[in-house]
Amino acid sequence: MTDSTAFVPAASGAAVVVDPTGLHARPAVKLTKLAKGFEATIRLRAGGEGNWVNAKSPNAVMKMKARSGEVLNFEAAGSDAEQAVLALVALVERNFDD
């Protein structure tokens, strides 16, 4: 899902990782589990640069190694894209419900 020419986002959003240990395994699983609840295709990346990854893939999300203070950018396409982005941004802003 790194080919940006084939992906046309219907919604986008961003949130800052506030957990001191960054986006480690537990929050990555929470994020991907929430993302899988939506039909939309959802991708994210850490910071303004870098590769987009599938937000529904725990391995891809963990491999990003997003650090504390880094911005997670979300994009989604599909019928529930707006709801998906709002829910994921809210989860990150709540520090993954910690």
Tab-separated table of C-alpha atoms in Angstrom:
chain	number	residue	atom	x	y	z
A	1	MET	CA	0.000	0.000	0.000
A	2	THR	CA	2.907	2.345	-0.523
A	3	ASP	CA	1.825	3.365	-4.041
A	4	SER	CA	0.320	6.784	-3.381
A	5	THR	CA	-0.911	7.161	-6.982
A	6	ALA	CA	-3.493	4.392	-6.499
A	7	PHE	CA	-4.815	5.729	-3.194
A	8	VAL	CA	-7.183	8.705	-3.128
A	9	PRO	CA	-7.981	9.616	0.484
A	10	ALA	CA	-11.469	10.750	1.422
A	11	ALA	CA	-10.394	11.771	4.933
A	12	SER	CA	-7.174	12.581	6.737
A	13	GLY	CA	-6.054	13.524	10.218
A	14	ALA	CA	-3.089	13.591	12.548
A	15	ALA	CA	-2.267	13.104	16.221
A	16	VAL	CA	0.896	13.232	18.319
A	17	VAL	CA	2.220	10.122	20.081
A	18	VAL	CA	2.438	11.094	23.760
A	19	ASP	CA	3.444	7.769	25.318
A	20	PRO	CA	7.069	8.118	26.509
A	21	THR	CA	7.948	4.736	24.971
A	22	GLY	CA	6.383	5.620	21.608
A	23	LEU	CA	4.104	3.427	19.551
A	24	HIS	CA	5.123	0.044	20.965
A	25	ALA	CA	3.371	-3.323	20.709
A	26	ARG	CA	0.339	-2.811	22.953
A	27	PRO	CA	-0.831	0.513	21.475
A	28	ALA	CA	-0.021	-0.721	17.966
A	29	VAL	CA	-2.356	-3.671	18.482
A	30	LYS	CA	-5.079	-1.372	19.851
A	31	LEU	CA	-4.709	0.903	16.840
A	32	THR	CA	-4.857	-1.917	14.301
A	33	LYS	CA	-7.775	-3.596	16.059
A	34	LEU	CA	-9.750	-0.348	15.885
A	35	ALA	CA	-8.765	0.170	12.240
A	36	LYS	CA	-9.957	-3.339	11.332
A	37	GLY	CA	-13.425	-2.389	12.581
A	38	PHE	CA	-13.877	-0.087	9.593
A	39	GLU	CA	-14.440	-1.021	5.965
A	40	ALA	CA	-12.294	1.863	4.752
A	41	THR	CA	-8.765	1.364	3.530
A	42	ILE	CA	-6.640	3.139	6.130
A	43	ARG	CA	-2.994	4.016	6.003
A	44	LEU	CA	-0.667	5.902	8.301
A	45	ARG	CA	2.860	7.174	8.561
A	46	ALA	CA	4.993	8.663	11.275
A	47	GLY	CA	6.095	12.226	10.668
A	48	GLY	CA	5.630	14.197	7.496
A	49	GLU	CA	7.983	12.005	5.515
A	50	GLY	CA	8.383	8.281	5.248
A	51	ASN	CA	6.377	5.449	3.812
A	52	TRP	CA	2.674	4.926	4.332
A	53	VAL	CA	1.761	1.620	5.970
A	54	ASN	CA	-1.458	-0.338	6.265
A	55	ALA	CA	-3.098	0.731	9.545
A	56	LYS	CA	-4.732	-2.705	9.796
A	57	SER	CA	-1.393	-4.529	9.910
A	58	PRO	CA	0.089	-4.862	13.428
A	59	ASN	CA	3.521	-5.758	12.044
A	60	ALA	CA	3.622	-2.774	9.686
A	61	VAL	CA	2.496	-0.375	12.421
A	62	MET	CA	5.086	-1.666	14.915
A	63	LYS	CA	7.877	-1.543	12.315
A	64	MET	CA	7.299	2.210	11.946
A	65	LYS	CA	8.861	2.644	15.396
A	66	ALA	CA	7.063	5.946	15.972
A	67	ARG	CA	8.669	7.768	18.881
A	68	SER	CA	7.110	9.933	21.559
A	69	GLY	CA	6.376	13.387	20.182
A	70	GLU	CA	6.131	12.151	16.608
A	71	VAL	CA	3.019	12.932	14.566
A	72	LEU	CA	0.983	10.044	13.190
A	73	ASN	CA	-0.702	10.977	9.919
A	74	PHE	CA	-3.806	9.037	8.889
A	75	GLU	CA	-5.515	8.787	5.515
A	76	ALA	CA	-8.555	6.708	4.667
A	77	ALA	CA	-10.647	5.930	1.617
A	78	GLY	CA	-14.041	4.256	1.602
A	79	SER	CA	-17.583	4.670	2.845
A	80	ASP	CA	-16.631	5.113	6.505
A	81	ALA	CA	-13.306	6.905	5.955
A	82	GLU	CA	-14.236	9.997	7.954
A	83	GLN	CA	-15.398	7.963	10.965
A	84	ALA	CA	-12.285	5.795	10.817
A	85	VAL	CA	-9.885	8.744	10.862
A	86	LEU	CA	-11.790	10.494	13.661
A	87	ALA	CA	-11.762	7.328	15.796
A	88	LEU	CA	-8.060	6.632	15.238
A	89	VAL	CA	-7.006	10.222	15.943
A	90	ALA	CA	-9.109	10.173	19.121
A	91	LEU	CA	-7.462	6.907	20.242
A	92	VAL	CA	-3.970	8.372	19.830
A	93	GLU	CA	-5.015	11.596	21.585
A	94	ARG	CA	-6.289	9.515	24.531
A	95	ASN	CA	-2.850	7.871	24.713
A	96	PHE	CA	-4.390	4.587	23.628
A	97	ASP	CA	-6.748	4.685	26.632
A	98	ASP	CA	-3.987	4.646	29.258
